[in-house]
């Protein structure tokens, strides 16, 4: 395999405004991480049915199926700073409601299920807006680094701060993680509103809309487009852009298969560590911290690996590595080897997410980015609930089996899409 070569460029700072976005994302991830650990743990006090526990995780992705495109339309047509702030107001209010129900002793499983859906709606808005804002703050040369740092913050806070804290707080009291999570949503509200006006609205593609929708060429975002003009491009136009862009369309299909396999495998994770590996509930956060170490390392080294080996080689290698590590999780004889294998899988997933996220931002025109990303997430993440529920059903037979099945699917899909993934280096080079 040849190593991609490129001239050495001095890397410019990402800037103070990106720092505000990064901090807002970090605090949101703190709240998300606490909730992501606490809610399934609280659910285990209400039921031990693997399907019911899987349903809690599955419902987190249901909003991407039904609300992904509407969220994208909101992000494209309204002030993205206010969208981010409103999303956190919504999530914070739900966390407070759950905490109140828990403290009063009235919490039921259906409360957790409904709250999980509402959390997911807030996530579609906040995550979509964050991705749409990044190009306007850092420019093309900084996309890989910016995505790397956003993901590194998410992993660091989620795995090393939020989840261990949530596990300890859960052991002390059911309600404590929920109160802490609700507080974590407050800071991003102010920081989002402090972002510059350039981050508020969409960017116009440098080519005409007709050319963008009628060809498979990569569109390049350029000057700012006022929010009032973005309505000229409909959701149908955004869908047509994705459909007619053969390369992007093929990658979305591949990502849907890959994401479904990962969701299928991860459905029994909590019960896998609690029952198969014998981990105490209070220690779950520390187990996920070990897994998070792999994810953090992957996000940090991704930009350097992309520079040295090329975007395509990194994307292919990441998926093959993820498949191998999933298989190792399934056959792990004890908790340490299970954590190491899971950390390897998390490393590979992070290694994929950074170049894939930057590639989307390079390809998709800014004025339709929110809607196209919403469609992509609806198609990919929208499959997660189905895959997660199927994983939960298979886990009733054996908690290890979903990992083995997902490993086979991942490796076969990566090998079948090898040429597609390697072509990412050429596509991104055309964008420089």
C-alpha positions as a printed Julia matrix, in Angstrom:
432×3 Matrix{Float64}:
   0.0     0.0     0.0
   1.43    3.35   -0.96
   1.71    6.18    1.51
  -0.03    9.39    0.54
   2.36   12.27    0.28
   1.55   15.94    0.58
   3.51   19.12    1.17
   4.12   20.01    4.81
   1.86   22.85    5.87
   2.0    24.94    9.0
  -1.12   24.23   11.01
  -2.94   27.41   11.99
  -4.7    27.65   15.36
  -8.36   26.72   15.24
  -9.28   29.98   16.95
 -11.12   31.32   19.97
 -14.57   30.86   18.46
 -13.9    27.17   17.92
 -12.85   27.06   21.56
 -16.33   28.25   22.54
 -17.93   25.57   20.39
 -15.58   22.95   21.81
 -16.43   23.94   25.38
 -20.16   23.93   24.67
 -19.86   20.47   23.16
 -17.76   19.31   26.12
 -20.34   20.31   28.72
 -23.15   18.79   26.67
 -21.15   15.58   26.48
 -20.72   15.66   30.25
 -24.47   15.71   30.69
 -25.02   13.13   27.94
 -22.39   10.8    29.39
 -23.91   10.87   32.86
 -27.35   10.15   31.42
 -26.09    7.51   29.01
 -24.71    5.51   31.93
 -27.34    6.3    34.54
 -30.49    5.62   32.51
 -29.65    1.99   31.58
 -28.44    1.35   35.13
 -31.67    2.75   36.53
 -33.55    0.58   34.04
 -31.81   -2.53   35.43
 -33.44   -1.76   38.8
 -36.82   -1.98   37.1
 -36.23   -5.0    34.82
 -33.54   -7.54   33.87
 -35.03   -8.41   30.48
 -32.29   -7.93   27.8
 -34.9    -6.76   25.29
 -36.25   -4.1    27.67
 -32.72   -2.87   28.42
 -31.96   -2.87   24.69
 -35.11   -0.82   24.11
 -33.72    1.97   26.28
 -30.66    2.18   24.06
 -32.63    1.7    20.86
 -35.04    4.54   21.55
 -32.14    6.99   21.77
 -31.75    6.65   17.99
 -35.45    6.65   17.05
 -35.48   10.47   16.72
 -32.79   10.22   14.03
 -35.18    8.11   11.98
 -38.21   10.41   12.27
 -36.71   13.77   13.23
 -33.35   13.75   11.42
 -34.56   15.62    8.35
 -36.77   18.12   10.24
 -33.8    18.82   12.52
 -31.65   19.47    9.45
 -34.24   21.87    8.05
 -34.31   23.73   11.37
 -30.5    23.95   11.42
 -30.4    25.29    7.84
 -33.19   27.84    8.26
 -32.72   29.2    11.77
 -29.92   30.67   13.84
 -27.74   27.63   14.6
 -26.59   29.17   17.88
 -30.15   29.37   19.15
 -30.87   25.86   17.91
 -28.0    24.54   20.03
 -29.17   26.51   23.07
 -32.8    25.39   22.67
 -31.75   21.75   22.36
 -30.0    21.92   25.71
 -32.92   23.69   27.36
 -35.1    20.77   26.24
 -32.69   18.09   27.48
 -32.08   19.87   30.77
 -35.79   20.1    31.48
 -36.27   16.37   30.84
 -33.36   15.49   33.13
 -34.94   17.57   35.92
 -38.31   15.84   35.38
 -36.71   12.4    35.62
 -34.85   13.4    38.76
 -38.06   14.63   40.36
 -39.91   11.4    39.52
 -37.04    9.31   40.88
 -36.81   11.33   44.09
 -40.56   10.99   44.61
 -40.4     7.22   44.08
 -42.78    7.35   41.11
 -40.34    6.45   38.33
 -41.49    3.71   35.95
 -39.83    2.12   32.94
 -42.04    3.99   30.49
 -40.81    7.29   31.95
 -37.26    6.3    31.01
 -38.35    5.26   27.52
 -40.16    8.53   26.83
 -37.33   10.61   28.27
 -34.81    8.74   26.12
 -36.76    9.72   22.99
 -36.86   13.39   24.04
 -33.13   13.33   24.82
 -32.63   11.95   21.32
 -34.62   14.8    19.76
 -32.4    17.28   21.55
 -29.34   15.41   20.34
 -30.44   15.55   16.69
 -30.66   19.34   16.93
 -27.47   19.94   18.91
 -25.3    17.46   17.02
 -26.52   18.57   13.59
 -25.96   22.24   14.43
 -22.49   21.54   15.84
 -21.42   19.72   12.67
 -22.85   22.49   10.49
 -21.05   25.24   12.43
 -17.55   23.74   12.33
 -16.66   24.65    8.68
 -17.57   28.31    9.24
 -15.26   28.51   12.26
 -12.12   26.66   11.12
 -12.11   26.44    7.3
 -11.14   23.4     5.22
  -7.53   22.97    6.43
  -8.73   22.61   10.01
 -11.61   20.18    9.49
  -9.81   16.97   10.48
  -8.26   18.61   13.56
 -11.53   20.25   14.57
 -13.5    17.0    14.26
 -10.72   15.19   16.11
 -10.85   17.62   19.03
 -14.63   17.62   19.23
 -14.63   13.81   19.29
 -11.7    13.67   21.75
 -13.58   15.96   24.13
 -16.68   13.82   23.82
 -14.78   10.63   24.55
 -12.64   12.07   27.35
 -15.54   13.59   29.25
 -17.98   10.8    28.49
 -15.66    7.91   29.34
 -13.23    9.31   31.92
 -15.37   11.82   33.75
 -19.11   11.37   33.19
 -19.5     7.6    33.16
 -17.27    6.81   36.17
 -18.98    9.59   38.12
 -22.4     8.32   37.04
 -21.59    4.81   38.23
 -20.46    6.04   41.65
 -23.41    8.44   41.99
 -25.79    5.64   41.01
 -24.33    3.46   43.76
 -25.0     6.27   46.25
 -28.45    7.26   45.04
 -30.53    6.7    41.92
 -31.36   10.39   41.6
 -27.86   11.92   41.87
 -26.7    11.23   38.28
 -29.87   12.85   36.94
 -29.38   16.06   38.94
 -25.73   16.28   37.86
 -26.68   15.68   34.23
 -29.29   18.42   34.27
 -26.72   20.93   35.53
 -24.31   19.96   32.75
 -26.72   21.24   30.09
 -26.69   24.82   31.42
 -23.23   26.06   30.36
 -23.57   25.23   26.63
 -26.67   27.4    26.43
 -24.66   30.57   27.11
 -21.63   29.47   25.08
 -23.71   28.67   22.0
 -25.24   32.13   22.05
 -21.74   33.68   22.3
 -20.62   32.2    18.95
 -20.08   34.75   16.13
 -22.8    35.66   13.64
 -20.87   33.79   10.94
 -21.79   30.57   12.75
 -25.49   31.38   12.84
 -26.52   30.66    9.28
 -25.72   28.49    6.3
 -22.99   28.81    3.69
 -23.69   29.05   -0.01
 -22.1    26.57   -2.41
 -19.7    28.18   -4.86
 -21.34   26.44   -7.8
 -24.93   27.01   -8.82
 -27.58   24.91   -7.17
 -28.49   23.39  -10.5
 -24.95   22.17  -11.07
 -24.68   20.82   -7.55
 -27.83   18.74   -7.84
 -27.26   17.58  -11.42
 -23.68   16.29  -11.15
 -21.56   14.01   -9.01
 -18.86   16.6    -8.51
 -17.94   17.71   -5.02
 -19.5    21.03   -4.12
 -17.44   23.6    -2.25
 -19.03   25.87    0.38
 -18.19   29.52   -0.07
 -19.78   32.79    0.97
 -22.42   33.11    3.65
 -26.07   32.72    2.7
 -28.68   34.65    4.71
 -31.2    32.46    6.47
 -34.06   33.93    4.47
 -32.6    32.57    1.23
 -32.04   29.01    2.37
 -35.74   28.24    1.99
 -35.24   28.37   -1.78
 -33.55   24.98   -1.48
 -36.13   22.41   -0.41
 -35.69   19.19    1.49
 -36.43   17.44   -1.78
 -33.46   19.22   -3.38
 -31.23   18.09   -0.52
 -32.42   14.51   -0.99
 -31.8    14.75   -4.73
 -28.29   16.07   -4.09
 -27.49   13.04   -1.95
 -29.09   10.63   -4.43
 -27.25   12.04   -7.44
 -23.89   12.2    -5.69
 -22.92    8.61   -6.41
 -19.84    8.5    -4.2
 -21.49   10.07   -1.16
 -24.57    7.89   -1.65
 -22.45    4.72   -1.71
 -20.62    5.75    1.47
 -23.94    6.35    3.22
 -25.11    2.84    2.31
 -21.86    1.38    3.63
 -22.07    3.45    6.81
 -25.64    2.26    7.38
 -24.53   -1.36    7.25
 -21.56   -0.66    9.48
 -23.52    1.34   12.04
 -26.23   -1.3    12.16
 -23.62   -3.96   12.93
 -22.14   -1.87   15.75
 -25.59   -1.15   17.23
 -26.47   -4.85   17.02
 -23.27   -5.76   18.89
 -23.57   -3.11   21.59
 -27.17   -3.93   22.56
 -26.21   -6.3    25.42
 -23.11   -4.37   26.57
 -24.36   -3.45   30.07
 -25.64   -6.97   30.78
 -22.55   -8.5    29.12
 -20.24   -6.83   31.64
 -22.61   -7.23   34.6
 -23.49  -10.9    34.09
 -20.96  -12.53   31.72
 -17.89  -10.72   33.06
 -19.12  -10.27   36.64
 -18.58   -6.5    36.95
 -20.28   -4.74   39.87
 -22.77   -1.99   38.87
 -20.74    0.7    40.66
 -17.69   -0.24   38.56
 -19.4    -0.03   35.16
 -18.19    3.53   34.7
 -14.59    2.45   35.21
 -15.01   -0.34   32.67
 -16.27    2.14   30.11
 -13.36    4.42   31.01
 -10.99    1.68   29.89
 -12.93    1.34   26.66
 -12.9     5.11   26.29
  -9.11    5.11   26.41
  -9.07    3.33   23.08
 -11.66    5.68   21.61
  -9.74    8.74   22.8
  -6.48    7.49   21.32
  -8.18    6.82   17.99
  -9.63   10.32   17.8
  -6.29   11.94   18.68
  -4.13   10.05   16.19
  -6.65   10.13   13.33
  -5.52   13.47   11.79
  -1.86   12.41   11.76
  -2.68    9.02   10.26
  -4.8    10.67    7.57
  -1.89   12.98    6.68
   0.64   10.14    6.5
  -1.35    7.27    5.02
  -4.25    8.95    3.27
  -7.91    9.24    4.21
  -8.96    6.12    2.32
  -6.37    3.79    3.84
  -7.28    4.95    7.34
 -11.0     4.47    6.74
 -10.49    0.94    5.38
  -8.04   -0.1     8.1
 -10.32    1.25   10.81
 -13.25   -0.87    9.69
 -11.21   -4.06    9.36
  -9.75   -3.44   12.8
 -13.18   -2.86   14.29
 -14.39   -6.2    12.94
 -11.44   -8.1    14.4
 -11.87   -6.46   17.8
 -15.61   -7.22   17.88
 -14.75  -10.89   17.41
 -12.25  -10.71   20.27
 -14.88   -9.2    22.58
 -17.14  -12.15   21.85
 -14.53  -14.72   22.85
 -12.91  -12.81   25.74
 -12.47  -15.24   28.65
 -12.42  -12.6    31.42
 -13.05   -8.91   32.05
  -9.55   -7.51   31.32
  -9.3    -9.08   27.87
 -12.9    -8.03   27.16
 -12.1    -4.41   28.03
  -8.92   -4.45   25.92
 -10.77   -5.87   22.91
 -13.63   -3.43   23.35
 -11.11   -0.57   23.63
  -9.59   -1.72   20.34
 -13.01   -1.6    18.72
 -13.61    1.88   20.14
 -10.19    2.98   18.81
 -11.15    1.8    15.32
 -14.56    3.48   15.41
 -13.0     6.81   16.41
 -10.39    6.38   13.71
 -13.24    6.1    11.2
 -15.43    8.9    12.58
 -12.87   11.7    12.23
 -12.04   11.38    8.49
 -15.63   10.45    7.64
 -16.97   13.53    9.42
 -14.44   15.83    7.72
 -15.16   14.26    4.33
 -18.87   15.03    4.69
 -18.07   18.64    5.52
 -15.83   18.87    2.45
 -18.37   17.38    0.08
 -21.75   18.78    1.14
 -22.58   22.42    0.25
 -23.02   24.58    3.32
 -26.48   25.87    2.47
 -27.94   22.34    2.52
 -25.54   20.74    4.98
 -28.06   20.46    7.8
 -30.69   18.78    5.64
 -28.28   16.42    3.89
 -26.7    15.45    7.22
 -30.19   14.98    8.64
 -31.04   12.61    5.79
 -27.74   10.75    6.23
 -28.32   10.36    9.96
 -31.92    9.28    9.36
 -30.73    6.56    7.0
 -27.8     5.42    9.14
 -28.72    6.1    12.75
 -32.37    5.42   11.97
 -31.43    1.75   11.57
 -29.86    1.64   15.02
 -33.11    1.02   16.96
 -33.96   -1.96   14.76
 -30.42   -3.34   14.96
 -30.28   -2.79   18.72
 -33.56   -4.6    19.31
 -32.4    -7.5    17.13
 -29.18   -7.58   19.14
 -31.19   -7.73   22.34
 -33.23  -10.66   21.01
 -30.07  -12.57   20.01
 -28.56  -11.77   23.41
 -31.37  -13.76   25.04
 -29.69  -16.82   23.53
 -26.13  -15.81   24.45
 -24.78  -12.4    25.51
 -21.61  -13.04   23.46
 -23.33  -13.93   20.2
 -24.16  -10.38   18.96
 -20.45   -9.48   18.95
 -19.52  -12.46   16.8
 -22.29  -11.84   14.27
 -21.42   -8.14   14.06
 -17.73   -8.99   13.55
 -18.51  -11.15   10.52
 -20.78   -8.49    8.98
 -18.23   -5.7     9.57
 -15.28   -7.53    8.04
 -17.24   -8.7     4.98
 -18.68   -5.21    4.41
 -15.25   -3.54    4.72
 -13.63   -5.94    2.25
 -16.51   -5.52   -0.22
 -16.23   -1.72    0.01
 -12.42   -1.56   -0.06
 -12.21    0.32   -3.38
 -14.91    2.74   -2.3
 -13.11    3.55    0.94
  -9.67    3.91   -0.66
 -11.14    6.4    -3.15
 -11.73    8.8    -0.25
  -8.12    9.94   -0.55
  -8.65   11.05   -4.14
 -11.96   12.76   -3.36
 -10.51   14.74   -0.45
  -7.41   15.63   -2.5
  -9.68   17.19   -5.11
 -11.03   19.43   -2.36
  -7.66   20.9    -1.41
